[in-house]
Amino acid sequence: MKAGRRVRKPQAASTAASSPRSVTVTPGNPRSARPRPLREARIRPSSFRAPARGAGTADMAQAARALWPGGRALAWGLGGRLAPGLPAQSPTGFAGAAGGRVPAATARKGSPRLLGAAALALGGAVGLYYTARWHLHAQNLLAKRSATQLSLSGRLQLTLYQYKTCPFCSKVRAFLDFHALPYQVVEVNPVLRAEIKFSSYRKVPILLAQEGDSMQQLNDSSVIISALKTYLVSGQPLEDIITYYPPMKAMNDQGKEVTEFCNKYWLMLDEKEAQRMYGGKEARTEEMKWRQWADDWLVHLISPNVYRTPAEALASFDYIVREGKFGAMEGAMAKYLGAAAMYLISKRLKSRHHLQDDVREDLYEAANKWVAAVGKDRPFMGGQEPNLADLAVYGVLRVMEGLEAFEDLMQHTRIQPWYLRVEKAIAEAPQ
């Protein structure tokens, strides 16, 4: 070193990376039992604070020092400063640090490649660390949520009045099974319907829910699902929740009076609960849209397809009689007379809903449209687990299992992988 020349040593920087902030979720206040107009929740995007300038590079420099003997050279490349506590070391590179004598020119020539390789390796290690940390955090949240849901579900005694082969009833069973809600099933005779004579509402499904001394009757498959999901997420009394879904008399396209339910695709959650469940307004809107699509379009493709030909109609009624609640004489009459009647009715349904001559094509288009909406980057529309739209579409399609229409659907569309994933998710739901 020449006399009179001073070398300025790099100054150590004392910085620390900002740690992720924990989020504390507090239960929402119970709503009034009185129905009131809905207001769309404003959901604020989650805030994210970047680490202070220099904090990330200091931490990476420390990691480099721990992973490689020549980490000090990498520390210079990452931030030009050294983290405190690192001993002085020659910046000649990894080979020089290992003990070999390397000419200065050679070290300078090879150091960019070595630094690049080291940076890639370090980046992968950091990425794996944060991926594992995120995964553990997600598992903890899932465990806490499951424990809360099990605690709430233990307060309910549920009885489902149904036709097993009804797509709307199948939707409700898919929801109950996925959420591990225990329930009893009462199969209703579709001719006499004596099992639901207690109810002025004469359709199925009907769900009786007893919570303590309070017994509530929930009608309509989408209302049942929305009310129970609101209960599981918010913990509000079910007696209060059902007041948000008031029945309303209306006239259908044929001039017949029908009962409709307001707000039936909405979950009655406060802002924090909605944010915790959906993460954003778009996910909530998407779920509601496709739940309604399943009710307004997909379900109307079932009958025209399972009763498409006389042979298919007979096979469908054979299945209905086996699974339903019929007497011996009723079963025989239903199988043959019902099959003939439904074959003719299916032609009227085809005209009413403006279906193609080959109704299979409408079924295939609907299935592929759903698959395209789910996309390739997520296993379910709900992301890593089925949401209410996934369960609704699955429940509607499931009633065709064992029939020719179902086999054709699996073979001629792209829906089978998604369908099997939902089936597995329901089967593996904690009991």
mmCIF file of C-alpha atoms in Angstrom, residues 6-305:
data_model
loop_
_atom_site.group_PDB
_atom_site.id
_atom_site.type_symbol
_atom_site.label_atom_id
_atom_site.label_comp_id
_atom_site.label_asym_id
_atom_site.label_seq_id
_atom_site.Cartn_x
_atom_site.Cartn_y
_atom_site.Cartn_z
ATOM 1 C CA ARG A 6 -6.046 5.904 3.135
ATOM 2 C CA VAL A 7 -8.581 3.164 2.525
ATOM 3 C CA ARG A 8 -12.108 3.779 3.686
ATOM 4 C CA LYS A 9 -13.594 0.698 5.226
ATOM 5 C CA PRO A 10 -17.226 -0.099 4.558
ATOM 6 C CA GLN A 11 -19.428 1.005 7.451
ATOM 7 C CA ALA A 12 -21.639 -1.600 9.063
ATOM 8 C CA ALA A 13 -25.342 -0.913 8.813
ATOM 9 C CA SER A 14 -27.617 -1.809 11.669
ATOM 10 C CA THR A 15 -30.926 -2.557 10.035
ATOM 11 C CA ALA A 16 -33.664 -5.060 10.550
ATOM 12 C CA ALA A 17 -36.326 -6.316 8.204
ATOM 13 C CA SER A 18 -39.857 -5.541 9.124
ATOM 14 C CA SER A 19 -41.650 -8.625 10.417
ATOM 15 C CA PRO A 20 -45.056 -9.514 8.980
ATOM 16 C CA ARG A 21 -47.844 -7.993 10.980
ATOM 17 C CA SER A 22 -50.323 -10.333 12.614
ATOM 18 C CA VAL A 23 -53.988 -9.701 11.980
ATOM 19 C CA THR A 24 -56.442 -9.917 14.847
ATOM 20 C CA VAL A 25 -59.988 -10.721 13.799
ATOM 21 C CA THR A 26 -62.784 -9.785 16.164
ATOM 22 C CA PRO A 27 -66.282 -11.223 15.829
ATOM 23 C CA GLY A 28 -68.881 -8.941 14.344
ATOM 24 C CA ASN A 29 -71.708 -7.530 16.378
ATOM 25 C CA PRO A 30 -74.970 -9.514 16.103
ATOM 26 C CA ARG A 31 -77.385 -7.916 13.745
ATOM 27 C CA SER A 32 -80.852 -6.904 14.664
ATOM 28 C CA ALA A 33 -83.500 -9.555 14.103
ATOM 29 C CA ARG A 34 -85.423 -7.038 12.042
ATOM 30 C CA PRO A 35 -84.729 -7.253 8.260
ATOM 31 C CA ARG A 36 -83.148 -4.183 6.842
ATOM 32 C CA PRO A 37 -81.864 -3.126 3.412
ATOM 33 C CA LEU A 38 -78.526 -4.530 2.430
ATOM 34 C CA ARG A 39 -75.498 -2.328 1.997
ATOM 35 C CA GLU A 40 -72.625 -3.540 -0.029
ATOM 36 C CA ALA A 41 -69.597 -3.980 2.205
ATOM 37 C CA ARG A 42 -66.596 -1.845 1.307
ATOM 38 C CA ILE A 43 -63.581 -4.072 1.496
ATOM 39 C CA ARG A 44 -60.214 -2.418 1.905
ATOM 40 C CA PRO A 45 -57.315 -4.211 0.296
ATOM 41 C CA SER A 46 -54.835 -5.621 2.747
ATOM 42 C CA SER A 47 -52.032 -3.189 3.455
ATOM 43 C CA PHE A 48 -48.469 -4.215 2.916
ATOM 44 C CA ARG A 49 -45.444 -2.394 4.260
ATOM 45 C CA ALA A 50 -42.172 -2.969 2.492
ATOM 46 C CA PRO A 51 -39.021 -3.358 4.586
ATOM 47 C CA ALA A 52 -36.905 -0.257 5.194
ATOM 48 C CA ARG A 53 -34.330 0.539 2.573
ATOM 49 C CA GLY A 54 -31.256 -1.589 3.125
ATOM 50 C CA ALA A 55 -32.977 -3.939 5.610
ATOM 51 C CA GLY A 56 -33.537 -6.741 3.105
ATOM 52 C CA THR A 57 -30.001 -6.583 1.720
ATOM 53 C CA ALA A 58 -28.490 -6.660 5.206
ATOM 54 C CA ASP A 59 -30.459 -9.802 6.074
ATOM 55 C CA MET A 60 -29.512 -11.445 2.786
ATOM 56 C CA ALA A 61 -25.889 -10.600 3.445
ATOM 57 C CA GLN A 62 -26.072 -12.337 6.830
ATOM 58 C CA ALA A 63 -27.654 -15.367 5.162
ATOM 59 C CA ALA A 64 -24.933 -15.381 2.527
ATOM 60 C CA ARG A 65 -22.264 -15.328 5.227
ATOM 61 C CA ALA A 66 -23.871 -18.306 6.949
ATOM 62 C CA LEU A 67 -24.365 -20.317 3.753
ATOM 63 C CA TRP A 68 -21.062 -19.732 2.011
ATOM 64 C CA PRO A 69 -17.532 -19.028 3.264
ATOM 65 C CA GLY A 70 -17.261 -16.233 0.710
ATOM 66 C CA GLY A 71 -20.492 -14.607 1.859
ATOM 67 C CA ARG A 72 -18.785 -11.265 2.467
ATOM 68 C CA ALA A 73 -18.161 -10.872 -1.231
ATOM 69 C CA LEU A 74 -21.844 -11.536 -1.865
ATOM 70 C CA ALA A 75 -22.748 -9.008 0.821
ATOM 71 C CA TRP A 76 -20.881 -6.311 -1.123
ATOM 72 C CA GLY A 77 -22.683 -7.331 -4.294
ATOM 73 C CA LEU A 78 -26.093 -7.225 -2.614
ATOM 74 C CA GLY A 79 -25.921 -3.929 -0.837
ATOM 75 C CA GLY A 80 -22.422 -2.511 -0.644
ATOM 76 C CA ARG A 81 -22.629 -2.661 3.168
ATOM 77 C CA LEU A 82 -21.850 -5.269 5.722
ATOM 78 C CA ALA A 83 -24.120 -6.475 8.457
ATOM 79 C CA PRO A 84 -22.637 -5.956 11.924
ATOM 80 C CA GLY A 85 -20.653 -8.800 13.373
ATOM 81 C CA LEU A 86 -19.213 -10.121 10.108
ATOM 82 C CA PRO A 87 -15.420 -10.536 10.263
ATOM 83 C CA ALA A 88 -13.228 -8.902 7.684
ATOM 84 C CA GLN A 89 -12.533 -11.055 4.682
ATOM 85 C CA SER A 90 -10.962 -10.664 1.276
ATOM 86 C CA PRO A 91 -13.404 -9.850 -1.517
ATOM 87 C CA THR A 92 -11.533 -12.028 -3.989
ATOM 88 C CA GLY A 93 -14.447 -14.386 -4.277
ATOM 89 C CA PHE A 94 -15.403 -17.878 -3.177
ATOM 90 C CA ALA A 95 -12.299 -19.622 -4.459
ATOM 91 C CA GLY A 96 -10.019 -17.208 -2.613
ATOM 92 C CA ALA A 97 -12.052 -17.569 0.557
ATOM 93 C CA ALA A 98 -11.717 -21.344 0.376
ATOM 94 C CA GLY A 99 -7.938 -21.018 0.579
ATOM 95 C CA GLY A 100 -6.773 -21.271 -3.030
ATOM 96 C CA ARG A 101 -4.619 -18.595 -4.571
ATOM 97 C CA VAL A 102 -6.402 -17.043 -7.495
ATOM 98 C CA PRO A 103 -4.948 -14.256 -9.612
ATOM 99 C CA ALA A 104 -6.782 -10.991 -9.159
ATOM 100 C CA ALA A 105 -7.716 -10.754 -12.833
ATOM 101 C CA THR A 106 -9.190 -14.269 -12.822
ATOM 102 C CA ALA A 107 -11.147 -13.553 -9.653
ATOM 103 C CA ARG A 108 -12.567 -10.384 -11.126
ATOM 104 C CA LYS A 109 -13.499 -12.204 -14.322
ATOM 105 C CA GLY A 110 -15.301 -15.101 -12.609
ATOM 106 C CA SER A 111 -16.918 -13.205 -9.750
ATOM 107 C CA PRO A 112 -20.043 -12.029 -11.684
ATOM 108 C CA ARG A 113 -20.980 -15.627 -12.528
ATOM 109 C CA LEU A 114 -20.355 -16.799 -9.005
ATOM 110 C CA LEU A 115 -22.308 -13.927 -7.559
ATOM 111 C CA GLY A 116 -25.188 -14.620 -9.934
ATOM 112 C CA ALA A 117 -25.286 -18.314 -9.021
ATOM 113 C CA ALA A 118 -25.091 -17.483 -5.331
ATOM 114 C CA ALA A 119 -27.865 -14.924 -5.615
ATOM 115 C CA LEU A 120 -30.114 -17.460 -7.367
ATOM 116 C CA ALA A 121 -29.438 -20.078 -4.719
ATOM 117 C CA LEU A 122 -30.032 -17.609 -1.919
ATOM 118 C CA GLY A 123 -33.220 -16.364 -3.555
ATOM 119 C CA GLY A 124 -34.504 -19.938 -3.771
ATOM 120 C CA ALA A 125 -33.700 -20.533 -0.117
ATOM 121 C CA VAL A 126 -35.470 -17.355 0.957
ATOM 122 C CA GLY A 127 -38.439 -18.227 -1.232
ATOM 123 C CA LEU A 128 -38.724 -21.692 0.284
ATOM 124 C CA TYR A 129 -38.535 -20.209 3.769
ATOM 125 C CA TYR A 130 -41.380 -17.772 3.202
ATOM 126 C CA THR A 131 -43.455 -20.384 1.343
ATOM 127 C CA ALA A 132 -43.132 -22.763 4.280
ATOM 128 C CA ARG A 133 -43.912 -19.958 6.712
ATOM 129 C CA TRP A 134 -47.027 -18.954 4.756
ATOM 130 C CA HIS A 135 -48.160 -22.584 4.548
ATOM 131 C CA LEU A 136 -47.868 -23.061 8.317
ATOM 132 C CA HIS A 137 -49.726 -19.796 8.918
ATOM 133 C CA ALA A 138 -52.529 -20.906 6.565
ATOM 134 C CA GLN A 139 -52.751 -24.285 8.306
ATOM 135 C CA ASN A 140 -53.051 -22.579 11.690
ATOM 136 C CA LEU A 141 -55.846 -20.335 10.430
ATOM 137 C CA LEU A 142 -57.628 -23.334 8.909
ATOM 138 C CA ALA A 143 -57.359 -25.269 12.167
ATOM 139 C CA LYS A 144 -58.739 -22.339 14.172
ATOM 140 C CA ARG A 145 -61.585 -21.857 11.714
ATOM 141 C CA SER A 146 -62.427 -25.589 11.725
ATOM 142 C CA ALA A 147 -62.482 -25.614 15.520
ATOM 143 C CA THR A 148 -64.833 -22.615 15.547
ATOM 144 C CA GLN A 149 -67.131 -24.194 12.982
ATOM 145 C CA LEU A 150 -67.228 -27.490 14.867
ATOM 146 C CA SER A 151 -68.098 -25.631 18.056
ATOM 147 C CA LEU A 152 -70.974 -23.818 16.334
ATOM 148 C CA SER A 153 -72.179 -26.881 14.433
ATOM 149 C CA GLY A 154 -72.409 -28.789 17.705
ATOM 150 C CA ARG A 155 -75.203 -26.451 18.776
ATOM 151 C CA LEU A 156 -77.409 -27.406 15.811
ATOM 152 C CA GLN A 157 -79.622 -30.424 15.309
ATOM 153 C CA LEU A 158 -80.499 -30.609 11.619
ATOM 154 C CA THR A 159 -83.146 -32.616 9.780
ATOM 155 C CA LEU A 160 -83.227 -32.512 5.978
ATOM 156 C CA TYR A 161 -86.456 -33.357 4.130
ATOM 157 C CA GLN A 162 -85.539 -34.297 0.576
ATOM 158 C CA TYR A 163 -85.861 -36.305 -2.602
ATOM 159 C CA LYS A 164 -82.496 -37.973 -3.010
ATOM 160 C CA THR A 165 -82.430 -37.474 -6.775
ATOM 161 C CA CYS A 166 -83.420 -33.785 -6.609
ATOM 162 C CA PRO A 167 -80.506 -31.531 -7.675
ATOM 163 C CA PHE A 168 -81.482 -28.833 -5.170
ATOM 164 C CA CYS A 169 -81.430 -31.357 -2.317
ATOM 165 C CA SER A 170 -78.100 -32.692 -3.576
ATOM 166 C CA LYS A 171 -76.673 -29.144 -3.345
ATOM 167 C CA VAL A 172 -77.626 -28.939 0.323
ATOM 168 C CA ARG A 173 -76.142 -32.365 1.118
ATOM 169 C CA ALA A 174 -72.870 -31.376 -0.583
ATOM 170 C CA PHE A 175 -72.697 -28.253 1.602
ATOM 171 C CA LEU A 176 -73.539 -30.094 4.827
ATOM 172 C CA ASP A 177 -71.058 -32.882 4.125
ATOM 173 C CA PHE A 178 -68.203 -30.545 3.212
ATOM 174 C CA HIS A 179 -68.722 -28.509 6.389
ATOM 175 C CA ALA A 180 -69.049 -31.669 8.500
ATOM 176 C CA LEU A 181 -72.487 -30.691 9.792
ATOM 177 C CA PRO A 182 -74.302 -33.768 11.150
ATOM 178 C CA TYR A 183 -77.888 -34.137 9.949
ATOM 179 C CA GLN A 184 -80.710 -36.616 9.694
ATOM 180 C CA VAL A 185 -82.433 -37.327 6.376
ATOM 181 C CA VAL A 186 -86.163 -37.824 5.876
ATOM 182 C CA GLU A 187 -86.921 -39.121 2.382
ATOM 183 C CA VAL A 188 -90.185 -37.607 1.190
ATOM 184 C CA ASN A 189 -92.676 -39.598 -0.842
ATOM 185 C CA PRO A 190 -92.950 -37.562 -4.064
ATOM 186 C CA VAL A 191 -96.573 -38.592 -4.613
ATOM 187 C CA LEU A 192 -98.214 -38.084 -1.220
ATOM 188 C CA ARG A 193 -95.586 -35.887 0.479
ATOM 189 C CA ALA A 194 -97.042 -36.831 3.848
ATOM 190 C CA GLU A 195 -93.644 -36.292 5.499
ATOM 191 C CA ILE A 196 -93.894 -32.518 5.013
ATOM 192 C CA LYS A 197 -97.590 -32.093 5.841
ATOM 193 C CA PHE A 198 -96.494 -29.879 8.756
ATOM 194 C CA SER A 199 -95.272 -27.248 6.281
ATOM 195 C CA SER A 200 -97.230 -24.780 4.186
ATOM 196 C CA TYR A 201 -94.159 -24.668 1.926
ATOM 197 C CA ARG A 202 -94.622 -27.791 -0.197
ATOM 198 C CA LYS A 203 -91.269 -28.069 -1.965
ATOM 199 C CA VAL A 204 -88.054 -29.769 -0.965
ATOM 200 C CA PRO A 205 -85.504 -29.322 0.398
ATOM 201 C CA ILE A 206 -86.767 -28.222 3.797
ATOM 202 C CA LEU A 207 -84.331 -28.044 6.692
ATOM 203 C CA LEU A 208 -85.414 -28.029 10.329
ATOM 204 C CA ALA A 209 -82.708 -26.579 12.535
ATOM 205 C CA GLN A 210 -82.943 -26.753 16.305
ATOM 206 C CA GLU A 211 -80.623 -24.450 18.233
ATOM 207 C CA GLY A 212 -81.233 -24.871 21.957
ATOM 208 C CA ASP A 213 -84.941 -24.381 22.547
ATOM 209 C CA SER A 214 -85.434 -22.619 19.215
ATOM 210 C CA MET A 215 -86.628 -24.549 16.138
ATOM 211 C CA GLN A 216 -86.303 -22.876 12.746
ATOM 212 C CA GLN A 217 -87.577 -24.005 9.361
ATOM 213 C CA LEU A 218 -85.387 -23.069 6.388
ATOM 214 C CA ASN A 219 -86.824 -23.340 2.880
ATOM 215 C CA ASP A 220 -85.100 -23.176 -0.524
ATOM 216 C CA SER A 221 -81.700 -24.744 -1.111
ATOM 217 C CA SER A 222 -79.820 -21.475 -1.638
ATOM 218 C CA VAL A 223 -81.353 -19.875 1.474
ATOM 219 C CA ILE A 224 -80.422 -22.949 3.528
ATOM 220 C CA ILE A 225 -76.813 -22.765 2.346
ATOM 221 C CA SER A 226 -76.441 -18.991 2.742
ATOM 222 C CA ALA A 227 -78.028 -18.957 6.204
ATOM 223 C CA LEU A 228 -75.930 -21.834 7.536
ATOM 224 C CA LYS A 229 -72.696 -20.434 6.100
ATOM 225 C CA THR A 230 -73.471 -17.050 7.669
ATOM 226 C CA TYR A 231 -74.044 -18.841 10.964
ATOM 227 C CA LEU A 232 -70.734 -20.709 10.772
ATOM 228 C CA VAL A 233 -68.721 -17.607 9.875
ATOM 229 C CA SER A 234 -70.359 -14.981 12.095
ATOM 230 C CA GLY A 235 -71.808 -16.962 14.997
ATOM 231 C CA GLN A 236 -75.054 -14.953 14.897
ATOM 232 C CA PRO A 237 -78.168 -16.731 16.197
ATOM 233 C CA LEU A 238 -79.838 -18.646 13.380
ATOM 234 C CA GLU A 239 -83.167 -17.183 14.466
ATOM 235 C CA ASP A 240 -81.843 -13.727 13.549
ATOM 236 C CA ILE A 241 -80.117 -14.814 10.353
ATOM 237 C CA ILE A 242 -83.204 -16.216 8.648
ATOM 238 C CA THR A 243 -84.956 -12.852 8.925
ATOM 239 C CA TYR A 244 -82.509 -11.540 6.299
ATOM 240 C CA TYR A 245 -84.050 -13.890 3.701
ATOM 241 C CA PRO A 246 -87.761 -13.001 3.662
ATOM 242 C CA PRO A 247 -90.116 -14.913 1.320
ATOM 243 C CA MET A 248 -91.883 -13.003 -1.416
ATOM 244 C CA LYS A 249 -94.752 -14.042 -3.659
ATOM 245 C CA ALA A 250 -94.176 -13.640 -7.392
ATOM 246 C CA MET A 251 -95.564 -14.804 -10.734
ATOM 247 C CA ASN A 252 -93.409 -17.026 -12.918
ATOM 248 C CA ASP A 253 -93.276 -17.087 -16.724
ATOM 249 C CA GLN A 254 -96.270 -19.431 -16.863
ATOM 250 C CA GLY A 255 -98.423 -17.112 -14.769
ATOM 251 C CA LYS A 256 -98.250 -19.329 -11.692
ATOM 252 C CA GLU A 257 -97.695 -17.861 -8.245
ATOM 253 C CA VAL A 258 -94.381 -18.945 -6.741
ATOM 254 C CA THR A 259 -92.432 -18.132 -3.598
ATOM 255 C CA GLU A 260 -89.095 -16.403 -4.051
ATOM 256 C CA PHE A 261 -86.585 -15.446 -1.366
ATOM 257 C CA CYS A 262 -84.783 -12.145 -1.178
ATOM 258 C CA ASN A 263 -80.994 -11.992 -0.864
ATOM 259 C CA LYS A 264 -80.619 -15.773 -1.098
ATOM 260 C CA TYR A 265 -77.106 -15.675 -2.588
ATOM 261 C CA TRP A 266 -75.802 -13.192 -0.011
ATOM 262 C CA LEU A 267 -73.930 -14.076 3.147
ATOM 263 C CA MET A 268 -74.842 -11.618 5.897
ATOM 264 C CA LEU A 269 -71.361 -10.734 7.119
ATOM 265 C CA ASP A 270 -69.766 -7.577 8.395
ATOM 266 C CA GLU A 271 -66.734 -6.056 6.697
ATOM 267 C CA LYS A 272 -64.125 -7.964 8.701
ATOM 268 C CA GLU A 273 -65.899 -11.297 8.285
ATOM 269 C CA ALA A 274 -66.298 -10.778 4.539
ATOM 270 C CA GLN A 275 -62.638 -9.825 4.198
ATOM 271 C CA ARG A 276 -61.565 -12.876 6.153
ATOM 272 C CA MET A 277 -63.693 -15.206 4.054
ATOM 273 C CA TYR A 278 -63.258 -13.757 0.568
ATOM 274 C CA GLY A 279 -60.208 -11.527 0.644
ATOM 275 C CA GLY A 280 -61.793 -9.153 -1.861
ATOM 276 C CA LYS A 281 -65.024 -8.000 -3.449
ATOM 277 C CA GLU A 282 -64.320 -9.803 -6.729
ATOM 278 C CA ALA A 283 -64.265 -13.256 -5.124
ATOM 279 C CA ARG A 284 -67.577 -12.614 -3.381
ATOM 280 C CA THR A 285 -69.238 -11.377 -6.569
ATOM 281 C CA GLU A 286 -67.888 -14.330 -8.556
ATOM 282 C CA GLU A 287 -69.245 -16.848 -6.052
ATOM 283 C CA MET A 288 -72.716 -15.284 -6.073
ATOM 284 C CA LYS A 289 -72.796 -15.124 -9.876
ATOM 285 C CA TRP A 290 -72.039 -18.800 -10.357
ATOM 286 C CA ARG A 291 -74.338 -19.955 -7.560
ATOM 287 C CA GLN A 292 -77.170 -18.214 -9.370
ATOM 288 C CA TRP A 293 -76.018 -19.679 -12.695
ATOM 289 C CA ALA A 294 -76.283 -23.177 -11.215
ATOM 290 C CA ASP A 295 -79.908 -22.487 -10.171
ATOM 291 C CA ASP A 296 -81.060 -20.533 -13.211
ATOM 292 C CA TRP A 297 -79.372 -22.509 -15.986
ATOM 293 C CA LEU A 298 -77.445 -25.632 -15.094
ATOM 294 C CA VAL A 299 -80.237 -27.294 -13.145
ATOM 295 C CA HIS A 300 -82.616 -26.932 -16.120
ATOM 296 C CA LEU A 301 -80.288 -29.049 -18.260
ATOM 297 C CA ILE A 302 -80.654 -32.119 -16.042
ATOM 298 C CA SER A 303 -84.172 -33.350 -16.886
ATOM 299 C CA PRO A 304 -83.919 -32.885 -20.677
ATOM 300 C CA ASN A 305 -80.694 -34.908 -20.619
#
